[in-house]
Amino acid sequence: MNAPSTNAPRTDTLKVPGATLHYEIRGSGPVLLMIHGGSGDAGVFEGVAGALADRCTVVTYDRRGNSRSPVDGPPQDMSVETDSEDARLLLAALTDEPADVFGSSSGAIVALDLLTRHPDRVRIAVPHEPPLFGVLPDAEEHVAFLRNVHAIYLRDGVGPAMEVFGARMGLDTEGPLPHTGLPPRIRDLVTRMSANTDHFLAHELLPVTNHLPDLTALAAVTPQLALAGGRDSRGFLPYLPNTVLATRLGISITDFPGNHAGYLPHAPAFATQLATLLTR
Protein backbone atom coordinates (compact mmCIF):
# COMPACT_ATOMS: atom_id res chain seq x y z
CA MET A 1 0.00 0.00 0.00
CA ASN A 2 1.28 3.44 -0.89
CA ALA A 3 1.84 6.28 1.56
CA PRO A 4 -1.31 8.18 2.62
CA SER A 5 -2.43 10.78 0.09
CA THR A 6 -1.78 14.39 1.01
CA ASN A 7 -4.57 15.63 -1.25
CA ALA A 8 -7.46 17.35 0.51
CA PRO A 9 -10.75 15.48 0.23
CA ARG A 10 -13.55 16.59 -2.03
CA THR A 11 -16.37 17.81 0.20
CA ASP A 12 -20.08 18.24 -0.38
CA THR A 13 -23.43 18.06 1.39
CA LEU A 14 -26.53 15.93 0.87
CA LYS A 15 -30.00 16.97 2.01
CA VAL A 16 -31.86 14.05 3.59
CA PRO A 17 -35.19 14.05 5.44
CA GLY A 18 -34.64 16.03 8.64
CA ALA A 19 -30.95 16.81 8.21
CA THR A 20 -28.10 17.89 5.92
CA LEU A 21 -25.11 15.53 5.73
CA HIS A 22 -21.54 16.77 5.28
CA TYR A 23 -19.42 14.19 3.44
CA GLU A 24 -15.88 13.85 2.13
CA ILE A 25 -14.46 11.78 -0.75
CA ARG A 26 -10.92 10.57 -1.36
CA GLY A 27 -9.54 8.40 -4.14
CA SER A 28 -11.34 6.62 -6.98
CA GLY A 29 -12.67 3.18 -7.79
CA PRO A 30 -15.05 0.98 -5.75
CA VAL A 31 -16.75 2.81 -2.88
CA LEU A 32 -15.89 2.27 0.78
CA LEU A 33 -18.23 4.07 3.18
CA MET A 34 -16.85 4.67 6.69
CA ILE A 35 -19.33 5.41 9.50
CA HIS A 36 -18.00 6.98 12.70
CA GLY A 37 -19.08 6.30 16.26
CA GLY A 38 -20.40 8.53 19.00
CA SER A 39 -18.85 12.02 19.34
CA GLY A 40 -16.83 11.54 16.14
CA ASP A 41 -17.17 12.79 12.60
CA ALA A 42 -15.57 12.24 9.19
CA GLY A 43 -12.26 13.57 10.51
CA VAL A 44 -11.54 10.57 12.73
CA PHE A 45 -10.96 8.47 9.62
CA GLU A 46 -8.63 10.92 7.87
CA GLY A 47 -5.52 8.79 8.33
CA VAL A 48 -7.17 5.53 7.28
CA ALA A 49 -9.02 7.16 4.38
CA GLY A 50 -5.82 8.72 3.06
CA ALA A 51 -4.01 5.40 3.21
CA LEU A 52 -6.81 3.63 1.32
CA ALA A 53 -7.39 6.28 -1.35
CA ASP A 54 -5.00 4.53 -3.75
CA ARG A 55 -7.30 1.50 -3.98
CA CYS A 56 -10.88 2.77 -3.66
CA THR A 57 -13.18 5.75 -3.29
CA VAL A 58 -13.31 6.37 0.45
CA VAL A 59 -16.42 8.21 1.62
CA THR A 60 -16.55 9.59 5.14
CA TYR A 61 -19.29 11.77 6.61
CA ASP A 62 -20.61 13.41 9.73
CA ARG A 63 -23.64 11.51 10.99
CA ARG A 64 -26.71 13.68 11.54
CA GLY A 65 -26.51 15.85 14.66
CA ASN A 66 -22.70 15.73 14.70
CA SER A 67 -20.28 18.50 13.65
CA ARG A 68 -21.17 19.77 10.18
CA SER A 69 -24.35 17.70 9.68
CA PRO A 70 -27.11 19.73 11.38
CA VAL A 71 -30.60 18.40 11.94
CA ASP A 72 -33.67 20.42 11.07
CA GLY A 73 -35.01 21.86 14.30
CA PRO A 74 -33.95 20.99 17.86
CA PRO A 75 -31.52 18.15 18.73
CA GLN A 76 -33.01 14.67 18.45
CA ASP A 77 -32.33 11.29 20.01
CA MET A 78 -30.33 9.05 17.71
CA SER A 79 -32.32 6.45 15.75
CA VAL A 80 -30.39 3.54 14.25
CA GLU A 81 -33.00 3.16 11.54
CA THR A 82 -32.79 6.84 10.58
CA ASP A 83 -29.00 6.82 10.52
CA SER A 84 -29.08 3.64 8.44
CA GLU A 85 -31.39 5.34 5.95
CA ASP A 86 -29.01 8.33 5.82
CA ALA A 87 -26.19 5.95 4.88
CA ARG A 88 -28.34 4.33 2.20
CA LEU A 89 -29.28 7.69 0.71
CA LEU A 90 -25.64 8.80 0.69
CA LEU A 91 -24.58 5.63 -1.12
CA ALA A 92 -27.45 6.00 -3.59
CA ALA A 93 -26.25 9.51 -4.42
CA LEU A 94 -22.70 8.31 -5.11
CA THR A 95 -22.83 4.86 -6.71
CA ASP A 96 -25.10 2.33 -8.37
CA GLU A 97 -22.89 -0.57 -7.22
CA PRO A 98 -22.81 -2.37 -3.86
CA ALA A 99 -20.31 -0.66 -1.55
CA ASP A 100 -18.03 -1.83 1.23
CA VAL A 101 -19.11 -0.37 4.56
CA PHE A 102 -16.94 0.00 7.68
CA GLY A 103 -18.58 1.14 10.90
CA SER A 104 -17.01 1.95 14.25
CA SER A 105 -18.86 1.62 17.56
CA SER A 106 -22.37 3.06 17.11
CA GLY A 107 -21.46 3.45 13.44
CA ALA A 108 -20.95 -0.32 13.41
CA ILE A 109 -24.55 -0.76 14.54
CA VAL A 110 -25.63 1.51 11.69
CA ALA A 111 -23.58 -0.61 9.26
CA LEU A 112 -25.24 -3.80 10.52
CA ASP A 113 -28.69 -2.28 10.17
CA LEU A 114 -27.88 -1.10 6.65
CA LEU A 115 -26.76 -4.62 5.73
CA THR A 116 -29.91 -6.27 7.06
CA ARG A 117 -32.29 -3.75 5.48
CA HIS A 118 -30.50 -3.23 2.18
CA PRO A 119 -28.16 -6.17 1.49
CA ASP A 120 -28.18 -5.26 -2.20
CA ARG A 121 -26.40 -1.98 -1.37
CA VAL A 122 -23.57 -3.63 0.61
CA ARG A 123 -20.75 -5.83 -0.70
CA ILE A 124 -19.02 -6.39 2.64
CA ALA A 125 -19.95 -4.82 5.98
CA VAL A 126 -17.22 -4.53 8.63
CA PRO A 127 -18.73 -3.66 12.03
CA HIS A 128 -15.87 -2.80 14.41
CA GLU A 129 -17.00 -3.33 18.02
CA PRO A 130 -20.72 -2.51 17.81
CA PRO A 131 -22.01 -1.77 21.36
CA LEU A 132 -24.93 -4.19 21.09
CA PHE A 133 -24.96 -4.81 24.82
CA GLY A 134 -28.48 -6.21 24.70
CA VAL A 135 -27.18 -9.45 23.14
CA LEU A 136 -24.90 -10.15 26.12
CA PRO A 137 -26.02 -12.65 28.78
CA ASP A 138 -25.57 -10.00 31.50
CA ALA A 139 -27.31 -7.27 29.50
CA GLU A 140 -29.21 -5.89 32.50
CA GLU A 141 -25.94 -5.08 34.28
CA HIS A 142 -24.66 -3.12 31.29
CA VAL A 143 -27.95 -1.27 30.85
CA ALA A 144 -27.74 -0.21 34.48
CA PHE A 145 -24.15 0.96 33.98
CA LEU A 146 -25.08 3.07 30.97
CA ARG A 147 -28.02 4.62 32.78
CA ASN A 148 -25.60 5.52 35.56
CA VAL A 149 -23.25 7.17 33.04
CA HIS A 150 -26.18 9.17 31.70
CA ALA A 151 -27.16 10.19 35.25
CA ILE A 152 -23.58 11.30 35.96
CA TYR A 153 -23.67 13.38 32.77
CA LEU A 154 -26.92 15.09 33.80
CA ARG A 155 -25.61 15.73 37.31
CA ASP A 156 -21.90 16.44 36.85
CA GLY A 157 -21.35 17.09 33.14
CA VAL A 158 -19.35 15.63 30.28
CA GLY A 159 -15.95 15.13 31.94
CA PRO A 160 -16.96 12.89 34.88
CA ALA A 161 -19.37 10.91 32.70
CA MET A 162 -16.77 10.21 30.02
CA GLU A 163 -14.18 9.22 32.62
CA VAL A 164 -16.47 6.49 33.94
CA PHE A 165 -17.62 5.48 30.47
CA GLY A 166 -14.12 5.45 28.94
CA ALA A 167 -12.68 3.22 31.66
CA ARG A 168 -15.33 0.56 30.99
CA MET A 169 -14.80 0.84 27.24
CA GLY A 170 -11.02 0.40 27.45
CA LEU A 171 -10.37 3.89 26.11
CA ASP A 172 -7.69 6.37 27.14
CA THR A 173 -9.12 8.34 30.05
CA GLU A 174 -6.30 10.82 30.56
CA GLY A 175 -8.53 13.68 29.45
CA PRO A 176 -9.10 15.61 26.24
CA LEU A 177 -6.29 16.44 23.87
CA PRO A 178 -4.89 19.96 24.22
CA HIS A 179 -6.15 22.53 21.74
CA THR A 180 -2.76 24.25 21.45
CA GLY A 181 0.31 22.95 19.66
CA LEU A 182 -1.71 20.80 17.27
CA PRO A 183 -1.94 21.06 13.47
CA PRO A 184 -4.99 23.13 12.48
CA ARG A 185 -6.93 20.16 11.06
CA ILE A 186 -6.39 18.11 14.22
CA ARG A 187 -7.21 21.09 16.42
CA ASP A 188 -10.46 21.57 14.50
CA LEU A 189 -11.31 17.87 14.90
CA VAL A 190 -10.70 18.01 18.65
CA THR A 191 -12.93 21.07 18.93
CA ARG A 192 -15.72 19.40 16.94
CA MET A 193 -15.49 16.15 18.90
CA SER A 194 -15.63 18.02 22.19
CA ALA A 195 -18.89 19.62 21.07
CA ASN A 196 -20.22 16.27 19.83
CA THR A 197 -19.68 14.60 23.20
CA ASP A 198 -22.64 16.48 24.66
CA HIS A 199 -24.79 15.17 21.79
CA PHE A 200 -23.50 11.64 22.34
CA LEU A 201 -24.26 11.57 26.06
CA ALA A 202 -27.60 13.35 25.76
CA HIS A 203 -29.02 11.80 22.60
CA GLU A 204 -27.06 8.69 21.55
CA LEU A 205 -25.67 6.74 24.50
CA LEU A 206 -28.92 5.14 25.65
CA PRO A 207 -30.82 4.82 22.33
CA VAL A 208 -27.98 3.15 20.46
CA THR A 209 -26.92 0.75 23.21
CA ASN A 210 -30.54 -0.38 23.67
CA HIS A 211 -30.74 -1.38 20.01
CA LEU A 212 -31.08 -5.08 19.20
CA PRO A 213 -29.99 -6.44 15.81
CA ASP A 214 -32.15 -8.62 13.59
CA LEU A 215 -30.22 -11.87 14.02
CA THR A 216 -32.42 -13.75 11.57
CA ALA A 217 -31.72 -11.17 8.88
CA LEU A 218 -28.00 -11.19 9.71
CA ALA A 219 -27.87 -14.98 9.42
CA ALA A 220 -29.10 -14.63 5.84
CA VAL A 221 -26.23 -12.31 4.85
CA THR A 222 -23.23 -13.78 6.68
CA PRO A 223 -21.17 -14.03 3.45
CA GLN A 224 -21.32 -10.21 3.35
CA LEU A 225 -20.38 -9.78 7.02
CA ALA A 226 -16.88 -9.45 8.50
CA LEU A 227 -16.90 -8.87 12.26
CA ALA A 228 -13.98 -6.81 13.59
CA GLY A 229 -12.50 -5.89 16.96
CA GLY A 230 -9.50 -4.19 18.52
CA ARG A 231 -6.53 -6.33 19.48
CA ASP A 232 -6.19 -4.33 22.70
CA SER A 233 -9.93 -4.41 23.41
CA ARG A 234 -10.18 -8.06 24.37
CA GLY A 235 -11.63 -8.27 27.85
CA PHE A 236 -13.26 -4.86 27.58
CA LEU A 237 -16.99 -4.36 27.08
CA PRO A 238 -17.00 -3.12 23.43
CA TYR A 239 -15.37 -6.33 22.15
CA LEU A 240 -17.92 -8.70 23.71
CA PRO A 241 -21.05 -8.22 21.53
CA ASN A 242 -19.20 -9.36 18.41
CA THR A 243 -18.16 -12.53 20.22
CA VAL A 244 -21.84 -13.32 20.74
CA LEU A 245 -22.64 -12.53 17.10
CA ALA A 246 -19.71 -14.68 15.95
CA THR A 247 -20.96 -17.66 17.93
CA ARG A 248 -24.58 -17.31 16.85
CA LEU A 249 -23.76 -16.72 13.19
CA GLY A 250 -20.88 -19.20 12.96
CA ILE A 251 -18.30 -16.69 11.72
CA SER A 252 -15.02 -15.33 13.06
CA ILE A 253 -13.75 -11.96 14.29
CA THR A 254 -10.81 -10.20 12.63
CA ASP A 255 -8.67 -8.25 15.09
CA PHE A 256 -7.39 -4.81 14.13
CA PRO A 257 -4.54 -2.81 15.70
CA GLY A 258 -5.32 -0.89 18.86
CA ASN A 259 -8.46 -0.61 20.94
CA HIS A 260 -12.00 0.67 20.38
CA ALA A 261 -10.60 3.66 18.48
CA GLY A 262 -7.53 2.01 16.98
CA TYR A 263 -8.02 3.77 13.64
CA LEU A 264 -6.75 7.00 15.22
CA PRO A 265 -3.30 6.08 16.63
CA HIS A 266 -2.68 3.16 14.26
CA ALA A 267 -4.07 4.52 10.98
CA PRO A 268 -1.55 2.98 8.50
CA ALA A 269 -1.67 -0.50 10.07
CA PHE A 270 -5.42 -0.24 10.51
CA ALA A 271 -5.83 0.65 6.83
CA THR A 272 -3.64 -2.29 5.78
CA GLN A 273 -5.74 -4.70 7.86
CA LEU A 274 -8.97 -3.29 6.42
CA ALA A 275 -7.67 -3.54 2.84
CA THR A 276 -6.67 -7.16 3.44
CA LEU A 277 -10.07 -8.00 4.89
CA LEU A 278 -11.93 -6.40 2.00
CA THR A 279 -9.96 -8.40 -0.57
CA ARG A 280 -10.56 -11.74 1.12
CSV table of N, CA, C and O in Angstrom, one decimal, residues 82-139:
chain,number,residue,atom,x,y,z
A,82,THR,N,-32.9,5.6,11.3
A,82,THR,CA,-32.8,6.8,10.6
A,82,THR,C,-31.4,7.0,10.1
A,82,THR,O,-31.1,7.4,8.9
A,83,ASP,N,-30.4,6.7,10.9
A,83,ASP,CA,-29.0,6.8,10.5
A,83,ASP,C,-28.7,5.8,9.4
A,83,ASP,O,-27.9,6.1,8.5
A,84,SER,N,-29.3,4.6,9.5
A,84,SER,CA,-29.1,3.6,8.4
A,84,SER,C,-29.7,4.1,7.1
A,84,SER,O,-29.0,4.0,6.1
A,85,GLU,N,-30.8,4.8,7.2
A,85,GLU,CA,-31.4,5.3,6.0
A,85,GLU,C,-30.5,6.5,5.4
A,85,GLU,O,-30.4,6.6,4.2
A,86,ASP,N,-29.9,7.3,6.3
A,86,ASP,CA,-29.0,8.3,5.8
A,86,ASP,C,-27.9,7.7,5.0
A,86,ASP,O,-27.5,8.2,4.0
A,87,ALA,N,-27.3,6.6,5.6
A,87,ALA,CA,-26.2,5.9,4.9
A,87,ALA,C,-26.6,5.4,3.5
A,87,ALA,O,-25.9,5.5,2.5
A,88,ARG,N,-27.8,4.8,3.5
A,88,ARG,CA,-28.3,4.3,2.2
A,88,ARG,C,-28.5,5.5,1.2
A,88,ARG,O,-28.1,5.3,0.0
A,89,LEU,N,-29.1,6.6,1.6
A,89,LEU,CA,-29.3,7.7,0.7
A,89,LEU,C,-27.9,8.3,0.2
A,89,LEU,O,-27.8,8.7,-0.9
A,90,LEU,N,-27.0,8.3,1.1
A,90,LEU,CA,-25.6,8.8,0.7
A,90,LEU,C,-25.0,7.9,-0.4
A,90,LEU,O,-24.5,8.3,-1.4
A,91,LEU,N,-25.1,6.6,-0.1
A,91,LEU,CA,-24.6,5.6,-1.1
A,91,LEU,C,-25.3,5.8,-2.4
A,91,LEU,O,-24.7,5.7,-3.5
A,92,ALA,N,-26.6,5.9,-2.4
A,92,ALA,CA,-27.4,6.0,-3.6
A,92,ALA,C,-27.1,7.2,-4.4
A,92,ALA,O,-27.2,7.2,-5.6
A,93,ALA,N,-26.6,8.3,-3.7
A,93,ALA,CA,-26.2,9.5,-4.4
A,93,ALA,C,-24.9,9.4,-5.1
A,93,ALA,O,-24.5,10.2,-6.0
A,94,LEU,N,-24.1,8.4,-4.7
A,94,LEU,CA,-22.7,8.3,-5.1
A,94,LEU,C,-22.4,7.1,-6.0
A,94,LEU,O,-21.4,7.2,-6.8
A,95,THR,N,-23.2,6.0,-5.9
A,95,THR,CA,-22.8,4.9,-6.7
A,95,THR,C,-24.1,4.0,-7.0
A,95,THR,O,-25.0,4.0,-6.1
A,96,ASP,N,-24.0,3.3,-8.1
A,96,ASP,CA,-25.1,2.3,-8.4
A,96,ASP,C,-24.7,0.9,-8.0
A,96,ASP,O,-25.5,0.0,-8.0
A,97,GLU,N,-23.4,0.7,-7.6
A,97,GLU,CA,-22.9,-0.6,-7.2
A,97,GLU,C,-22.9,-0.8,-5.7
A,97,GLU,O,-22.9,0.1,-4.9
A,98,PRO,N,-22.9,-2.1,-5.3
A,98,PRO,CA,-22.8,-2.4,-3.9
A,98,PRO,C,-21.5,-1.8,-3.3
A,98,PRO,O,-20.5,-1.9,-4.0
A,99,ALA,N,-21.5,-1.3,-2.1
A,99,ALA,CA,-20.3,-0.7,-1.5
A,99,ALA,C,-19.8,-1.5,-0.3
A,99,ALA,O,-20.6,-2.1,0.3
A,100,ASP,N,-18.5,-1.4,0.0
A,100,ASP,CA,-18.0,-1.8,1.2
A,100,ASP,C,-18.4,-0.8,2.3
A,100,ASP,O,-18.4,0.4,2.0
A,101,VAL,N,-18.7,-1.3,3.5
A,101,VAL,CA,-19.1,-0.4,4.6
A,101,VAL,C,-18.4,-0.8,5.8
A,101,VAL,O,-18.5,-1.9,6.3
A,102,PHE,N,-17.6,0.2,6.4
A,102,PHE,CA,-16.9,0.0,7.7
A,102,PHE,C,-17.6,0.9,8.7
A,102,PHE,O,-17.9,2.1,8.4
A,103,GLY,N,-18.0,0.3,9.8
A,103,GLY,CA,-18.6,1.1,10.9
A,103,GLY,C,-17.9,0.9,12.2
A,103,GLY,O,-17.5,-0.2,12.5
A,104,SER,N,-17.7,2.0,12.9
A,104,SER,CA,-17.0,1.9,14.2
A,104,SER,C,-18.0,2.2,15.3
A,104,SER,O,-18.8,3.2,15.3
A,105,SER,N,-18.0,1.4,16.4
A,105,SER,CA,-18.9,1.6,17.6
A,105,SER,C,-20.3,1.8,17.2
A,105,SER,O,-20.9,0.9,16.5
A,106,SER,N,-21.0,2.9,17.5
A,106,SER,CA,-22.4,3.1,17.1
A,106,SER,C,-22.5,3.1,15.6
A,106,SER,O,-23.5,2.7,15.0
A,107,GLY,N,-21.5,3.5,14.9
A,107,GLY,CA,-21.5,3.5,13.4
A,107,GLY,C,-21.5,2.0,12.9
A,107,GLY,O,-22.0,1.7,11.8
A,108,ALA,N,-20.9,1.1,13.8
A,108,ALA,CA,-21.0,-0.3,13.4
A,108,ALA,C,-22.4,-0.9,13.5
A,108,ALA,O,-22.8,-1.7,12.7
A,109,ILE,N,-23.1,-0.4,14.4
A,109,ILE,CA,-24.5,-0.8,14.5
A,109,ILE,C,-25.3,-0.2,13.3
A,109,ILE,O,-26.2,-0.9,12.8
A,110,VAL,N,-25.0,1.0,12.9
A,110,VAL,CA,-25.6,1.5,11.7
A,110,VAL,C,-25.3,0.6,10.5
A,110,VAL,O,-26.1,0.3,9.6
A,111,ALA,N,-24.0,0.2,10.4
A,111,ALA,CA,-23.6,-0.6,9.3
A,111,ALA,C,-24.3,-1.9,9.3
A,111,ALA,O,-24.7,-2.4,8.2
A,112,LEU,N,-24.5,-2.5,10.4
A,112,LEU,CA,-25.2,-3.8,10.5
A,112,LEU,C,-26.7,-3.6,10.1
A,112,LEU,O,-27.3,-4.5,9.4
A,113,ASP,N,-27.3,-2.5,10.5
A,113,ASP,CA,-28.7,-2.3,10.2
A,113,ASP,C,-28.8,-2.1,8.7
A,113,ASP,O,-29.8,-2.5,8.0
A,114,LEU,N,-27.9,-1.3,8.1
A,114,LEU,CA,-27.9,-1.1,6.6
A,114,LEU,C,-27.8,-2.4,5.9
A,114,LEU,O,-28.5,-2.7,4.9
A,115,LEU,N,-26.9,-3.3,6.4
A,115,LEU,CA,-26.8,-4.6,5.7
A,115,LEU,C,-28.0,-5.4,5.8
A,115,LEU,O,-28.4,-6.1,4.8
A,116,THR,N,-28.7,-5.4,6.9
A,116,THR,CA,-29.9,-6.3,7.1
A,116,THR,C,-31.1,-5.7,6.3
A,116,THR,O,-31.9,-6.4,5.7
A,117,ARG,N,-31.2,-4.4,6.2
A,117,ARG,CA,-32.3,-3.7,5.5
A,117,ARG,C,-32.1,-3.6,4.0
A,117,ARG,O,-33.0,-3.7,3.2
A,118,HIS,N,-30.8,-3.5,3.6
A,118,HIS,CA,-30.5,-3.2,2.2
A,118,HIS,C,-29.3,-4.0,1.8
A,118,HIS,O,-28.2,-3.5,1.4
A,119,PRO,N,-29.3,-5.4,1.8
A,119,PRO,CA,-28.2,-6.2,1.5
A,119,PRO,C,-27.7,-6.0,0.1
A,119,PRO,O,-26.5,-6.2,-0.2
A,120,ASP,N,-28.6,-5.5,-0.8
A,120,ASP,CA,-28.2,-5.3,-2.2
A,120,ASP,C,-27.3,-4.1,-2.3
A,120,ASP,O,-26.6,-3.9,-3.4
A,121,ARG,N,-27.2,-3.2,-1.3
A,121,ARG,CA,-26.4,-2.0,-1.4
A,121,ARG,C,-25.0,-2.2,-0.8
A,121,ARG,O,-24.2,-1.3,-0.8
A,122,VAL,N,-24.8,-3.4,-0.1
A,122,VAL,CA,-23.6,-3.6,0.6
A,122,VAL,C,-22.9,-4.9,0.0
A,122,VAL,O,-23.5,-5.9,-0.1
A,123,ARG,N,-21.6,-4.7,-0.3
A,123,ARG,CA,-20.8,-5.8,-0.7
A,123,ARG,C,-20.2,-6.6,0.5
A,123,ARG,O,-20.5,-7.7,0.7
A,124,ILE,N,-19.5,-5.8,1.4
A,124,ILE,CA,-19.0,-6.4,2.6
A,124,ILE,C,-19.2,-5.3,3.7
A,124,ILE,O,-18.8,-4.2,3.5
A,125,ALA,N,-19.8,-5.7,4.8
A,125,ALA,CA,-19.9,-4.8,6.0
A,125,ALA,C,-19.0,-5.2,7.0
A,125,ALA,O,-18.8,-6.4,7.4
A,126,VAL,N,-18.2,-4.3,7.6
A,126,VAL,CA,-17.2,-4.5,8.6
A,126,VAL,C,-17.6,-3.7,9.9
A,126,VAL,O,-17.2,-2.6,10.0
A,127,PRO,N,-18.4,-4.3,10.8
A,127,PRO,CA,-18.7,-3.7,12.0
A,127,PRO,C,-17.6,-3.9,13.1
A,127,PRO,O,-17.4,-5.0,13.5
A,128,HIS,N,-17.0,-2.8,13.4
A,128,HIS,CA,-15.9,-2.8,14.4
A,128,HIS,C,-16.4,-2.5,15.8
A,128,HIS,O,-16.8,-1.3,16.1
A,129,GLU,N,-16.6,-3.5,16.6
A,129,GLU,CA,-17.0,-3.3,18.0
A,129,GLU,C,-18.3,-2.6,18.2
A,129,GLU,O,-18.4,-1.5,18.8
A,130,PRO,N,-19.4,-3.1,17.6
A,130,PRO,CA,-20.7,-2.5,17.8
A,130,PRO,C,-21.2,-2.7,19.3
A,130,PRO,O,-21.1,-3.8,19.8
A,131,PRO,N,-21.6,-1.6,19.9
A,131,PRO,CA,-22.0,-1.8,21.4
A,131,PRO,C,-23.4,-2.3,21.5
A,131,PRO,O,-24.3,-1.7,22.1
A,132,LEU,N,-23.6,-3.5,21.0
A,132,LEU,CA,-24.9,-4.2,21.1
A,132,LEU,C,-25.0,-4.9,22.4
A,132,LEU,O,-25.1,-6.2,22.5
A,133,PHE,N,-25.1,-4.2,23.5
A,133,PHE,CA,-25.0,-4.8,24.8
A,133,PHE,C,-26.2,-5.6,25.2
A,133,PHE,O,-26.1,-6.5,26.0
A,134,GLY,N,-27.3,-5.4,24.5
A,134,GLY,CA,-28.5,-6.2,24.7
A,134,GLY,C,-28.4,-7.7,24.3
A,134,GLY,O,-29.2,-8.5,24.8
A,135,VAL,N,-27.3,-8.0,23.5
A,135,VAL,CA,-27.2,-9.4,23.1
A,135,VAL,C,-26.3,-10.2,24.2
A,135,VAL,O,-26.2,-11.4,24.1
A,136,LEU,N,-25.8,-9.5,25.1
A,136,LEU,CA,-24.9,-10.2,26.1
A,136,LEU,C,-25.7,-10.9,27.2
A,136,LEU,O,-26.9,-10.4,27.5
A,137,PRO,N,-25.2,-11.9,27.8
A,137,PRO,CA,-26.0,-12.6,28.8
A,137,PRO,C,-26.3,-11.8,30.0
A,137,PRO,O,-27.3,-12.1,30.7
A,138,ASP,N,-25.4,-10.9,30.3
A,138,ASP,CA,-25.6,-10.0,31.5
A,138,ASP,C,-26.0,-8.6,31.1
A,138,ASP,O,-25.5,-7.6,31.6
A,139,ALA,N,-26.9,-8.6,30.1
A,139,ALA,CA,-27.3,-7.3,29.5
A,139,ALA,C,-27.9,-6.3,30.5
A,139,ALA,O,-27.6,-5.1,30.5
